[in-house]
mmCIF file of C-alpha atoms and ligand atoms in Angstrom:
data_model
loop_
_atom_site.group_PDB
_atom_site.id
_atom_site.type_symbol
_atom_site.label_atom_id
_atom_site.label_comp_id
_atom_site.label_asym_id
_atom_site.label_seq_id
_atom_site.Cartn_x
_atom_site.Cartn_y
_atom_site.Cartn_z
ATOM 1 C CA MET A 14 0.026 -0.011 0.027
ATOM 2 C CA ASN A 15 1.164 3.556 -0.723
ATOM 3 C CA HIS A 16 1.794 5.245 2.559
ATOM 4 C CA SER A 17 2.179 9.042 2.652
ATOM 5 C CA SER A 18 3.882 11.580 4.932
ATOM 6 C CA THR A 19 2.903 15.197 5.329
ATOM 7 C CA ALA A 20 4.850 18.081 6.871
ATOM 8 C CA ARG A 21 4.244 21.809 7.143
ATOM 9 C CA ALA A 22 6.501 24.838 7.624
ATOM 10 C CA HIS A 23 5.413 28.480 8.107
ATOM 11 C CA GLY A 24 7.031 31.478 6.485
ATOM 12 C CA ARG A 25 8.759 34.007 8.758
ATOM 13 C CA VAL A 26 9.033 37.707 9.092
ATOM 14 C CA ASN A 27 12.330 38.878 10.451
ATOM 15 C CA LEU A 28 11.651 41.603 13.074
ATOM 16 C CA ILE A 29 15.213 42.891 12.997
ATOM 17 C CA GLY A 30 18.769 41.639 12.260
ATOM 18 C CA GLU A 31 19.150 41.663 8.497
ATOM 19 C CA HIS A 32 22.164 40.402 6.608
ATOM 20 C CA THR A 33 23.724 39.459 9.944
ATOM 21 C CA ASP A 34 23.216 35.718 9.725
ATOM 22 C CA TYR A 35 26.014 34.987 7.219
ATOM 23 C CA ASN A 36 28.267 37.231 9.376
ATOM 24 C CA GLY A 37 27.861 35.096 12.490
ATOM 25 C CA GLY A 38 25.505 37.659 14.021
ATOM 26 C CA TRP A 39 22.025 37.756 15.611
ATOM 27 C CA VAL A 40 18.507 37.686 14.170
ATOM 28 C CA LEU A 41 14.999 37.973 15.487
ATOM 29 C CA PRO A 42 12.403 36.244 13.239
ATOM 30 C CA THR A 43 8.836 35.152 14.042
ATOM 31 C CA PRO A 44 6.466 32.905 12.033
ATOM 32 C CA ILE A 45 3.672 34.187 9.815
ATOM 33 C CA PRO A 46 0.366 32.384 9.220
ATOM 34 C CA GLN A 47 1.168 31.640 5.617
ATOM 35 C CA PHE A 48 2.760 28.158 5.161
ATOM 36 C CA THR A 49 3.934 25.459 2.793
ATOM 37 C CA GLU A 50 2.726 21.930 3.183
ATOM 38 C CA VAL A 51 4.403 18.910 1.466
ATOM 39 C CA THR A 52 2.979 15.404 1.109
ATOM 40 C CA ILE A 53 5.156 12.493 -0.080
ATOM 41 C CA THR A 54 3.837 9.217 -1.455
ATOM 42 C CA ASP A 55 5.720 6.234 -2.799
ATOM 43 C CA VAL A 56 5.699 5.490 -6.534
ATOM 44 C CA PRO A 57 7.386 2.634 -8.375
ATOM 45 C CA GLY A 58 10.739 3.047 -10.016
ATOM 46 C CA ARG A 59 13.148 5.890 -9.347
ATOM 47 C CA SER A 60 11.112 8.839 -10.529
ATOM 48 C CA VAL A 61 10.348 11.984 -8.583
ATOM 49 C CA SER A 62 7.132 13.619 -9.734
ATOM 50 C CA VAL A 63 6.180 16.970 -8.255
ATOM 51 C CA GLN A 64 2.787 18.756 -8.366
ATOM 52 C CA SER A 65 1.967 22.054 -6.796
ATOM 53 C CA THR A 66 -1.590 23.262 -6.078
ATOM 54 C CA GLN A 67 -0.786 26.220 -8.216
ATOM 55 C CA GLY A 68 -0.880 23.710 -11.132
ATOM 56 C CA ARG A 69 2.893 23.483 -11.695
ATOM 57 C CA THR A 70 4.216 19.987 -12.334
ATOM 58 C CA PHE A 71 7.619 18.479 -13.243
ATOM 59 C CA ALA A 72 9.362 15.161 -13.003
ATOM 60 C CA TYR A 73 12.919 13.721 -13.016
ATOM 61 C CA GLU A 74 14.812 10.612 -12.015
ATOM 62 C CA LEU A 75 16.387 10.250 -8.594
ATOM 63 C CA GLY A 76 20.180 10.854 -9.010
ATOM 64 C CA ASN A 77 19.546 12.920 -12.195
ATOM 65 C CA GLU A 78 18.989 16.332 -10.641
ATOM 66 C CA THR A 79 19.953 19.044 -13.133
ATOM 67 C CA LYS A 80 19.581 22.708 -12.219
ATOM 68 C CA THR A 81 16.893 24.705 -13.896
ATOM 69 C CA GLY A 82 17.186 28.169 -12.310
ATOM 70 C CA SER A 83 13.622 28.078 -10.952
ATOM 71 C CA TRP A 84 11.878 27.037 -7.689
ATOM 72 C CA VAL A 85 12.147 23.405 -8.857
ATOM 73 C CA ASP A 86 15.777 23.522 -7.782
ATOM 74 C CA TYR A 87 14.795 23.624 -4.088
ATOM 75 C CA VAL A 88 13.226 20.199 -4.597
ATOM 76 C CA LYS A 89 15.968 18.793 -6.786
ATOM 77 C CA GLY A 90 18.592 20.112 -4.330
ATOM 78 C CA ALA A 91 16.999 18.168 -1.561
ATOM 79 C CA THR A 92 16.907 14.848 -3.364
ATOM 80 C CA HIS A 93 20.369 15.446 -4.703
ATOM 81 C CA LEU A 94 21.856 16.069 -1.202
ATOM 82 C CA LEU A 95 20.023 13.059 0.184
ATOM 83 C CA ARG A 96 20.845 10.852 -2.874
ATOM 84 C CA GLU A 97 22.710 8.210 -0.904
ATOM 85 C CA VAL A 98 19.844 7.563 1.537
ATOM 86 C CA LEU A 99 17.063 7.965 -1.022
ATOM 87 C CA GLY A 100 18.703 6.256 -3.942
ATOM 88 C CA SER A 101 18.027 2.659 -2.832
ATOM 89 C CA LYS A 102 14.473 3.189 -1.765
ATOM 90 C CA GLY A 103 12.244 3.872 -4.851
ATOM 91 C CA GLY A 104 10.403 6.743 -6.384
ATOM 92 C CA ILE A 105 8.276 9.430 -4.773
ATOM 93 C CA HIS A 106 5.436 11.761 -5.605
ATOM 94 C CA ILE A 107 5.659 15.145 -3.992
ATOM 95 C CA GLN A 108 2.538 17.305 -3.553
ATOM 96 C CA ILE A 109 3.162 20.957 -2.578
ATOM 97 C CA HIS A 110 0.660 23.455 -1.265
ATOM 98 C CA SER A 111 1.872 26.914 -0.424
ATOM 99 C CA THR A 112 0.264 30.162 0.702
ATOM 100 C CA ILE A 113 3.539 32.143 1.015
ATOM 101 C CA PRO A 114 4.071 34.672 -1.801
ATOM 102 C CA GLU A 115 7.335 34.043 -3.628
ATOM 103 C CA GLY A 116 10.074 36.696 -3.676
ATOM 104 C CA ALA A 117 8.399 38.625 -0.876
ATOM 105 C CA GLY A 118 11.185 38.241 1.675
ATOM 106 C CA LEU A 119 9.047 35.899 3.815
ATOM 107 C CA SER A 120 10.974 32.674 3.352
ATOM 108 C CA SER A 121 8.906 30.871 0.755
ATOM 109 C CA SER A 122 11.985 28.925 -0.338
ATOM 110 C CA ALA A 123 13.094 27.992 3.164
ATOM 111 C CA ALA A 124 9.572 26.937 4.097
ATOM 112 C CA LEU A 125 9.536 24.649 1.056
ATOM 113 C CA GLU A 126 12.941 23.224 1.904
ATOM 114 C CA THR A 127 11.945 22.699 5.637
ATOM 115 C CA ALA A 128 8.520 21.106 4.876
ATOM 116 C CA LEU A 129 10.006 18.880 2.157
ATOM 117 C CA LEU A 130 12.975 17.706 4.294
ATOM 118 C CA LYS A 131 10.674 17.131 7.293
ATOM 119 C CA ALA A 132 8.340 15.030 5.103
ATOM 120 C CA LEU A 133 11.295 13.121 3.639
ATOM 121 C CA ASN A 134 12.702 12.627 7.117
ATOM 122 C CA GLN A 135 9.409 11.099 8.270
ATOM 123 C CA HIS A 136 8.763 9.136 5.135
ATOM 124 C CA ARG A 137 12.179 7.502 4.875
ATOM 125 C CA GLN A 138 12.968 7.573 8.561
ATOM 126 C CA LEU A 139 16.196 9.472 8.121
ATOM 127 C CA GLY A 140 16.565 10.350 11.820
ATOM 128 C CA LEU A 141 17.369 14.044 11.166
ATOM 129 C CA ASP A 142 16.780 16.483 14.038
ATOM 130 C CA VAL A 143 15.512 19.977 13.607
ATOM 131 C CA ILE A 144 19.024 21.512 13.359
ATOM 132 C CA ALA A 145 20.118 18.911 10.779
ATOM 133 C CA VAL A 146 17.062 19.812 8.713
ATOM 134 C CA ALA A 147 17.976 23.504 8.875
ATOM 135 C CA ARG A 148 21.578 22.885 7.921
ATOM 136 C CA LEU A 149 20.484 20.719 5.006
ATOM 137 C CA GLY A 150 18.059 23.439 3.851
ATOM 138 C CA GLN A 151 20.868 25.955 3.851
ATOM 139 C CA ARG A 152 23.107 23.505 1.909
ATOM 140 C CA ILE A 153 20.342 23.225 -0.764
ATOM 141 C CA GLU A 154 20.636 27.022 -1.264
ATOM 142 C CA ASN A 155 24.414 27.233 -0.980
ATOM 143 C CA GLU A 156 25.492 24.188 -2.833
ATOM 144 C CA PHE A 157 22.681 23.486 -5.330
ATOM 145 C CA VAL A 158 20.773 26.714 -5.994
ATOM 146 C CA GLY A 159 23.800 28.999 -5.664
ATOM 147 C CA ALA A 160 22.320 31.438 -3.266
ATOM 148 C CA HIS A 161 24.885 32.033 -0.511
ATOM 149 C CA VAL A 162 22.300 32.579 2.225
ATOM 150 C CA GLY A 163 22.804 32.293 5.949
ATOM 151 C CA ILE A 164 20.820 29.979 8.213
ATOM 152 C CA MET A 165 18.164 32.295 9.706
ATOM 153 C CA ASP A 166 15.266 31.312 7.412
ATOM 154 C CA GLN A 167 15.825 27.517 7.769
ATOM 155 C CA MET A 168 16.030 27.876 11.511
ATOM 156 C CA ALA A 169 13.008 30.113 11.624
ATOM 157 C CA THR A 170 10.859 27.941 9.429
ATOM 158 C CA GLY A 171 11.848 24.880 11.416
ATOM 159 C CA LEU A 172 11.655 26.235 14.973
ATOM 160 C CA GLY A 173 9.313 29.261 14.898
ATOM 161 C CA ILE A 174 6.444 29.401 17.364
ATOM 162 C CA PHE A 175 3.530 31.835 17.021
ATOM 163 C CA GLY A 176 3.538 34.689 19.383
ATOM 164 C CA GLU A 177 7.308 34.410 20.021
ATOM 165 C CA ALA A 178 10.403 35.717 18.291
ATOM 166 C CA LEU A 179 13.441 33.492 17.867
ATOM 167 C CA PHE A 180 16.477 35.345 19.187
ATOM 168 C CA LEU A 181 19.114 33.314 17.366
ATOM 169 C CA ASP A 182 22.897 33.444 17.510
ATOM 170 C CA THR A 183 23.641 32.269 13.991
ATOM 171 C CA LEU A 184 27.245 31.313 14.872
ATOM 172 C CA THR A 185 26.546 28.940 17.802
ATOM 173 C CA LEU A 186 22.868 28.286 16.840
ATOM 174 C CA ASP A 187 21.975 28.983 20.534
ATOM 175 C CA TYR A 188 18.548 30.649 20.701
ATOM 176 C CA GLN A 189 16.056 32.061 23.165
ATOM 177 C CA ARG A 190 12.348 32.454 22.636
ATOM 178 C CA ILE A 191 11.183 36.001 23.308
ATOM 179 C CA PRO A 192 7.410 36.323 23.889
ATOM 180 C CA LEU A 193 5.864 39.078 21.764
ATOM 181 C CA PRO A 194 3.589 41.269 23.882
ATOM 182 C CA LEU A 195 0.934 41.310 21.155
ATOM 183 C CA GLU A 196 -1.611 42.780 23.515
ATOM 184 C CA THR A 197 0.361 46.018 23.330
ATOM 185 C CA PHE A 198 0.954 46.458 19.600
ATOM 186 C CA ASP A 199 -0.070 45.146 16.154
ATOM 187 C CA LEU A 200 2.443 43.657 13.766
ATOM 188 C CA LEU A 201 1.917 44.633 10.138
ATOM 189 C CA VAL A 202 3.534 43.002 7.173
ATOM 190 C CA ILE A 203 2.979 44.438 3.655
ATOM 191 C CA ASN A 204 4.282 42.872 0.454
ATOM 192 C CA SER A 205 5.335 45.620 -1.951
ATOM 193 C CA GLY A 206 4.425 43.514 -4.915
ATOM 194 C CA VAL A 207 8.023 43.872 -6.245
ATOM 195 C CA ALA A 208 9.443 40.337 -6.093
ATOM 196 C CA HIS A 209 13.127 39.569 -5.550
ATOM 197 C CA ARG A 210 15.029 36.476 -6.595
ATOM 198 C CA LEU A 211 17.645 35.009 -4.309
ATOM 199 C CA SER A 212 19.578 33.051 -6.794
ATOM 200 C CA GLU A 213 22.769 33.437 -8.706
ATOM 201 C CA TYR A 214 20.777 35.136 -11.433
ATOM 202 C CA ASP A 215 20.458 38.059 -9.149
ATOM 203 C CA GLY A 216 23.841 38.671 -7.783
ATOM 204 C CA GLY A 217 23.145 41.480 -5.361
ATOM 205 C CA TYR A 218 22.722 39.244 -2.325
ATOM 206 C CA ASN A 219 25.784 37.085 -3.081
ATOM 207 C CA GLN A 220 27.766 40.289 -3.816
ATOM 208 C CA ARG A 221 26.923 41.639 -0.360
ATOM 209 C CA ARG A 222 28.160 38.462 1.219
ATOM 210 C CA GLU A 223 31.440 38.668 -0.704
ATOM 211 C CA GLU A 224 31.922 42.264 0.397
ATOM 212 C CA CYS A 225 31.550 41.194 4.050
ATOM 213 C CA GLU A 226 34.000 38.367 3.602
ATOM 214 C CA GLU A 227 36.483 40.737 1.949
ATOM 215 C CA ALA A 228 36.011 43.198 4.852
ATOM 216 C CA CYS A 229 36.780 40.384 7.327
ATOM 217 C CA ARG A 230 39.947 39.420 5.395
ATOM 218 C CA ARG A 231 41.201 42.992 5.454
ATOM 219 C CA LEU A 232 40.313 43.432 9.123
ATOM 220 C CA GLY A 233 41.907 40.121 10.049
ATOM 221 C CA ILE A 234 38.781 38.818 11.730
ATOM 222 C CA LEU A 235 36.626 35.682 11.112
ATOM 223 C CA HIS A 236 33.252 37.307 11.414
ATOM 224 C CA LEU A 237 31.928 40.889 11.545
ATOM 225 C CA ARG A 238 30.574 40.121 15.014
ATOM 226 C CA ASP A 239 34.194 40.172 16.175
ATOM 227 C CA ILE A 240 34.641 43.958 15.703
ATOM 228 C CA ASP A 241 33.089 46.999 17.421
ATOM 229 C CA LEU A 242 32.062 50.242 15.885
ATOM 230 C CA ASN A 243 35.013 52.231 17.281
ATOM 231 C CA THR A 244 37.613 49.739 15.987
ATOM 232 C CA LEU A 245 35.787 49.743 12.628
ATOM 233 C CA LYS A 246 35.921 53.604 12.612
ATOM 234 C CA THR A 247 39.713 53.663 13.035
ATOM 235 C CA SER A 248 40.262 50.911 10.490
ATOM 236 C CA LYS A 249 41.480 51.600 6.941
ATOM 237 C CA LEU A 250 38.665 49.763 5.204
ATOM 238 C CA PRO A 251 37.796 51.266 1.767
ATOM 239 C CA GLU A 252 34.297 51.977 0.592
ATOM 240 C CA PRO A 253 31.917 50.257 0.086
ATOM 241 C CA LEU A 254 33.430 47.689 2.442
ATOM 242 C CA ARG A 255 33.344 50.107 5.362
ATOM 243 C CA LYS A 256 29.646 50.903 5.099
ATOM 244 C CA ARG A 257 28.758 47.290 4.499
ATOM 245 C CA ALA A 258 30.603 46.346 7.716
ATOM 246 C CA ARG A 259 29.013 49.326 9.586
ATOM 247 C CA HIS A 260 25.561 48.018 8.735
ATOM 248 C CA VAL A 261 26.331 44.613 10.115
ATOM 249 C CA VAL A 262 28.049 45.861 13.252
ATOM 250 C CA THR A 263 25.280 48.332 14.081
ATOM 251 C CA GLU A 264 22.530 45.901 13.119
ATOM 252 C CA ASN A 265 23.870 43.338 15.547
ATOM 253 C CA GLN A 266 23.738 45.962 18.294
ATOM 254 C CA ARG A 267 20.194 46.836 17.259
ATOM 255 C CA VAL A 268 18.979 43.197 17.571
ATOM 256 C CA LYS A 269 20.293 43.057 21.169
ATOM 257 C CA GLU A 270 18.670 46.356 21.943
ATOM 258 C CA ALA A 271 15.384 45.225 20.336
ATOM 259 C CA VAL A 272 15.295 42.174 22.631
ATOM 260 C CA VAL A 273 15.713 44.393 25.684
ATOM 261 C CA ALA A 274 13.015 46.760 24.332
ATOM 262 C CA LEU A 275 10.637 43.828 23.692
ATOM 263 C CA ARG A 276 11.086 42.496 27.158
ATOM 264 C CA ALA A 277 10.476 45.960 28.637
ATOM 265 C CA GLN A 278 7.528 46.479 26.202
ATOM 266 C CA ASP A 279 9.255 49.730 25.164
ATOM 267 C CA LEU A 280 7.509 50.145 21.802
ATOM 268 C CA LYS A 281 8.799 53.568 21.120
ATOM 269 C CA LYS A 282 12.419 52.265 21.390
ATOM 270 C CA LEU A 283 11.620 49.189 19.295
ATOM 271 C CA GLY A 284 9.998 51.361 16.608
ATOM 272 C CA GLN A 285 13.053 53.635 16.593
ATOM 273 C CA LEU A 286 15.333 50.578 16.121
ATOM 274 C CA PHE A 287 13.146 49.342 13.196
ATOM 275 C CA LEU A 288 13.583 52.743 11.457
ATOM 276 C CA GLU A 289 17.381 52.859 12.170
ATOM 277 C CA SER A 290 17.689 49.400 10.769
ATOM 278 C CA HIS A 291 15.803 50.390 7.620
ATOM 279 C CA LEU A 292 17.924 53.465 7.077
ATOM 280 C CA SER A 293 21.066 51.393 7.531
ATOM 281 C CA MET A 294 19.883 48.830 4.969
ATOM 282 C CA LYS A 295 19.037 51.721 2.629
ATOM 283 C CA SER A 296 22.228 53.755 2.838
ATOM 284 C CA ASP A 297 24.973 51.485 4.121
ATOM 285 C CA TYR A 298 23.954 48.149 2.812
ATOM 286 C CA GLN A 299 22.051 49.407 -0.183
ATOM 287 C CA VAL A 300 19.538 46.598 -0.485
ATOM 288 C CA SER A 301 16.383 48.587 -0.484
ATOM 289 C CA ILE A 302 14.434 49.798 -3.494
ATOM 290 C CA PRO A 303 12.366 53.004 -3.937
ATOM 291 C CA GLU A 304 9.045 51.094 -3.574
ATOM 292 C CA ILE A 305 10.060 49.727 -0.184
ATOM 293 C CA ASP A 306 11.379 53.110 0.952
ATOM 294 C CA LEU A 307 8.032 54.640 -0.009
ATOM 295 C CA LEU A 308 6.106 52.085 2.066
ATOM 296 C CA VAL A 309 8.414 52.800 5.063
ATOM 297 C CA ASP A 310 8.054 56.563 4.585
ATOM 298 C CA LEU A 311 4.309 56.325 4.389
ATOM 299 C CA CYS A 312 4.260 54.287 7.578
ATOM 300 C CA MET A 313 6.552 56.643 9.361
ATOM 301 C CA THR A 314 4.391 59.714 8.668
ATOM 302 C CA HIS A 315 1.404 57.896 10.171
ATOM 303 C CA GLU A 316 0.727 58.784 13.824
ATOM 304 C CA SER A 317 -0.212 55.169 14.761
ATOM 305 C CA VAL A 318 3.097 53.682 13.670
ATOM 306 C CA PHE A 319 6.074 53.115 16.039
ATOM 307 C CA GLY A 320 8.481 52.054 13.344
ATOM 308 C CA ALA A 321 8.811 50.254 9.983
ATOM 309 C CA ARG A 322 11.497 48.604 8.001
ATOM 310 C CA LEU A 323 12.369 46.424 5.007
ATOM 311 C CA THR A 324 12.284 42.744 6.052
ATOM 312 C CA GLY A 325 14.263 39.860 4.425
ATOM 313 C CA GLY A 326 17.041 39.971 1.920
ATOM 314 C CA GLY A 327 15.919 43.069 0.069
ATOM 315 C CA PHE A 328 15.942 44.105 -3.603
ATOM 316 C CA GLY A 329 12.123 43.942 -3.396
ATOM 317 C CA GLY A 330 9.850 42.097 -0.958
ATOM 318 C CA SER A 331 8.072 43.328 2.163
ATOM 319 C CA ILE A 332 8.010 45.757 5.051
ATOM 320 C CA VAL A 333 7.354 44.974 8.685
ATOM 321 C CA ALA A 334 5.801 47.664 10.866
ATOM 322 C CA LEU A 335 4.786 48.041 14.483
ATOM 323 C CA THR A 336 1.564 49.946 15.073
ATOM 324 C CA HIS A 337 -0.458 51.015 18.086
ATOM 325 C CA LYS A 338 -2.774 48.219 19.285
ATOM 326 C CA GLY A 339 -5.862 47.896 17.039
ATOM 327 C CA LYS A 340 -4.589 50.470 14.543
ATOM 328 C CA SER A 341 -2.952 48.330 11.823
ATOM 329 C CA ALA A 342 -6.230 48.061 9.691
ATOM 330 C CA HIS A 343 -6.452 51.780 9.763
ATOM 331 C CA VAL A 344 -2.807 52.240 8.756
ATOM 332 C CA THR A 345 -3.083 49.713 5.960
ATOM 333 C CA GLY A 346 -6.236 51.389 4.635
ATOM 334 C CA GLU A 347 -4.373 54.664 4.379
ATOM 335 C CA ILE A 348 -0.974 53.712 3.117
ATOM 336 C CA ILE A 349 -1.748 50.944 0.563
ATOM 337 C CA PRO A 350 -3.942 53.189 -1.692
ATOM 338 C CA ALA A 351 -1.304 55.959 -1.491
ATOM 339 C CA TYR A 352 1.473 53.515 -2.366
ATOM 340 C CA GLU A 353 -0.462 51.925 -5.278
ATOM 341 C CA ALA A 354 -1.346 55.400 -6.664
ATOM 342 C CA GLU A 355 2.299 56.447 -6.689
ATOM 343 C CA THR A 356 3.957 53.212 -7.848
ATOM 344 C CA GLY A 357 1.311 51.388 -9.908
ATOM 345 C CA GLN A 358 2.355 48.236 -7.887
ATOM 346 C CA LYS A 359 -0.180 46.102 -6.067
ATOM 347 C CA ALA A 360 0.593 45.877 -2.376
ATOM 348 C CA THR A 361 -0.838 43.180 -0.109
ATOM 349 C CA ARG A 362 -1.199 43.007 3.645
ATOM 350 C CA LEU A 363 -0.057 39.576 4.914
ATOM 351 C CA ILE A 364 -0.397 40.037 8.698
HETATM 352 C C1 GLA B 418 17.515 36.028 3.117
HETATM 353 C C2 GLA B 418 18.508 34.919 3.488
HETATM 354 C C3 GLA B 418 18.878 34.929 4.938
HETATM 355 C C4 GLA B 418 19.251 36.332 5.405
HETATM 356 C C5 GLA B 418 18.279 37.406 4.901
HETATM 357 C C6 GLA B 418 18.753 38.787 5.209
HETATM 358 O O1 GLA B 418 16.295 35.872 3.708
HETATM 359 O O2 GLA B 418 17.940 33.656 3.174
HETATM 360 O O3 GLA B 418 19.798 33.975 5.227
HETATM 361 O O4 GLA B 418 20.514 36.566 5.029
HETATM 362 O O5 GLA B 418 18.077 37.299 3.518
HETATM 363 O O6 GLA B 418 18.726 39.044 6.553
#
């Protein structure tokens, strides 16, 4: 009889701590209601057939995973990395259902990797724990897809719990769960409608990572977490490496301050950190785009908003904002029409 295994992973919104994860730094993601669900069923032979509820299908043979440059590579990367354990066990059918928008900075790819790896883990009894699943997910990106991402998204989609932020040290993978005092504020996530692509076809992300690695080489350190702002100021780092490093160093500091502010329910401070993070991503890290800046500006001129920022890798995607309790619908109702009128893009509220 064909038995099947199903697993689900939610997308994430990163509250603060952007482009710190591949620098050994700290991040603060929390899950979003949107999710990806994967069901695996046995089929005869060595074929892998994939069907998504969006009507997309494709098929290949186990052990014959060739890169296509599309979302299919997340699936192929998984069976490729697990080829030794999957190879002897026969074909599979993979059914995918996802409600996470792609390219919106909300971890649609990591959720697919995590749900798929969890389902394969169950189905073939691979004995992987949650950290092993996250590390494999990151390897799919790094080694198969060619996106040199950190481990935040795979950890967040594997370990996230609603109502809590995951304060993660991406070097040691130690984490603390920080309760979100959602009775004191609303979280707002708006997709700008401008999609990014985290693959080698869009080199911006990988280029930032290379710049950070070059900065470390010149500074004689292993990770940008190993330097403070004063030492950075007196170093002889050329531009743009200096400002890239400044973003990472100050962003790490902001994550730690955000955790203190969250615990103290100091929303004014948290909002201020959101905005500072955004401005740092805009000027020092240069990963924002005009549409995202406009959404943040519209939020910041609204009296009910504590703070707003680009979330995720950038070059498109979404913003996250913190509003006064019960005011997020009102804020959305005012800023989305203004944004759409100015840009012609269709924005969507996700939380
Ligand atoms: C993407 C990557 C993460 C992280 C963020 C930026 O989401 O997958 O590893 O680098 O960008 O913070």
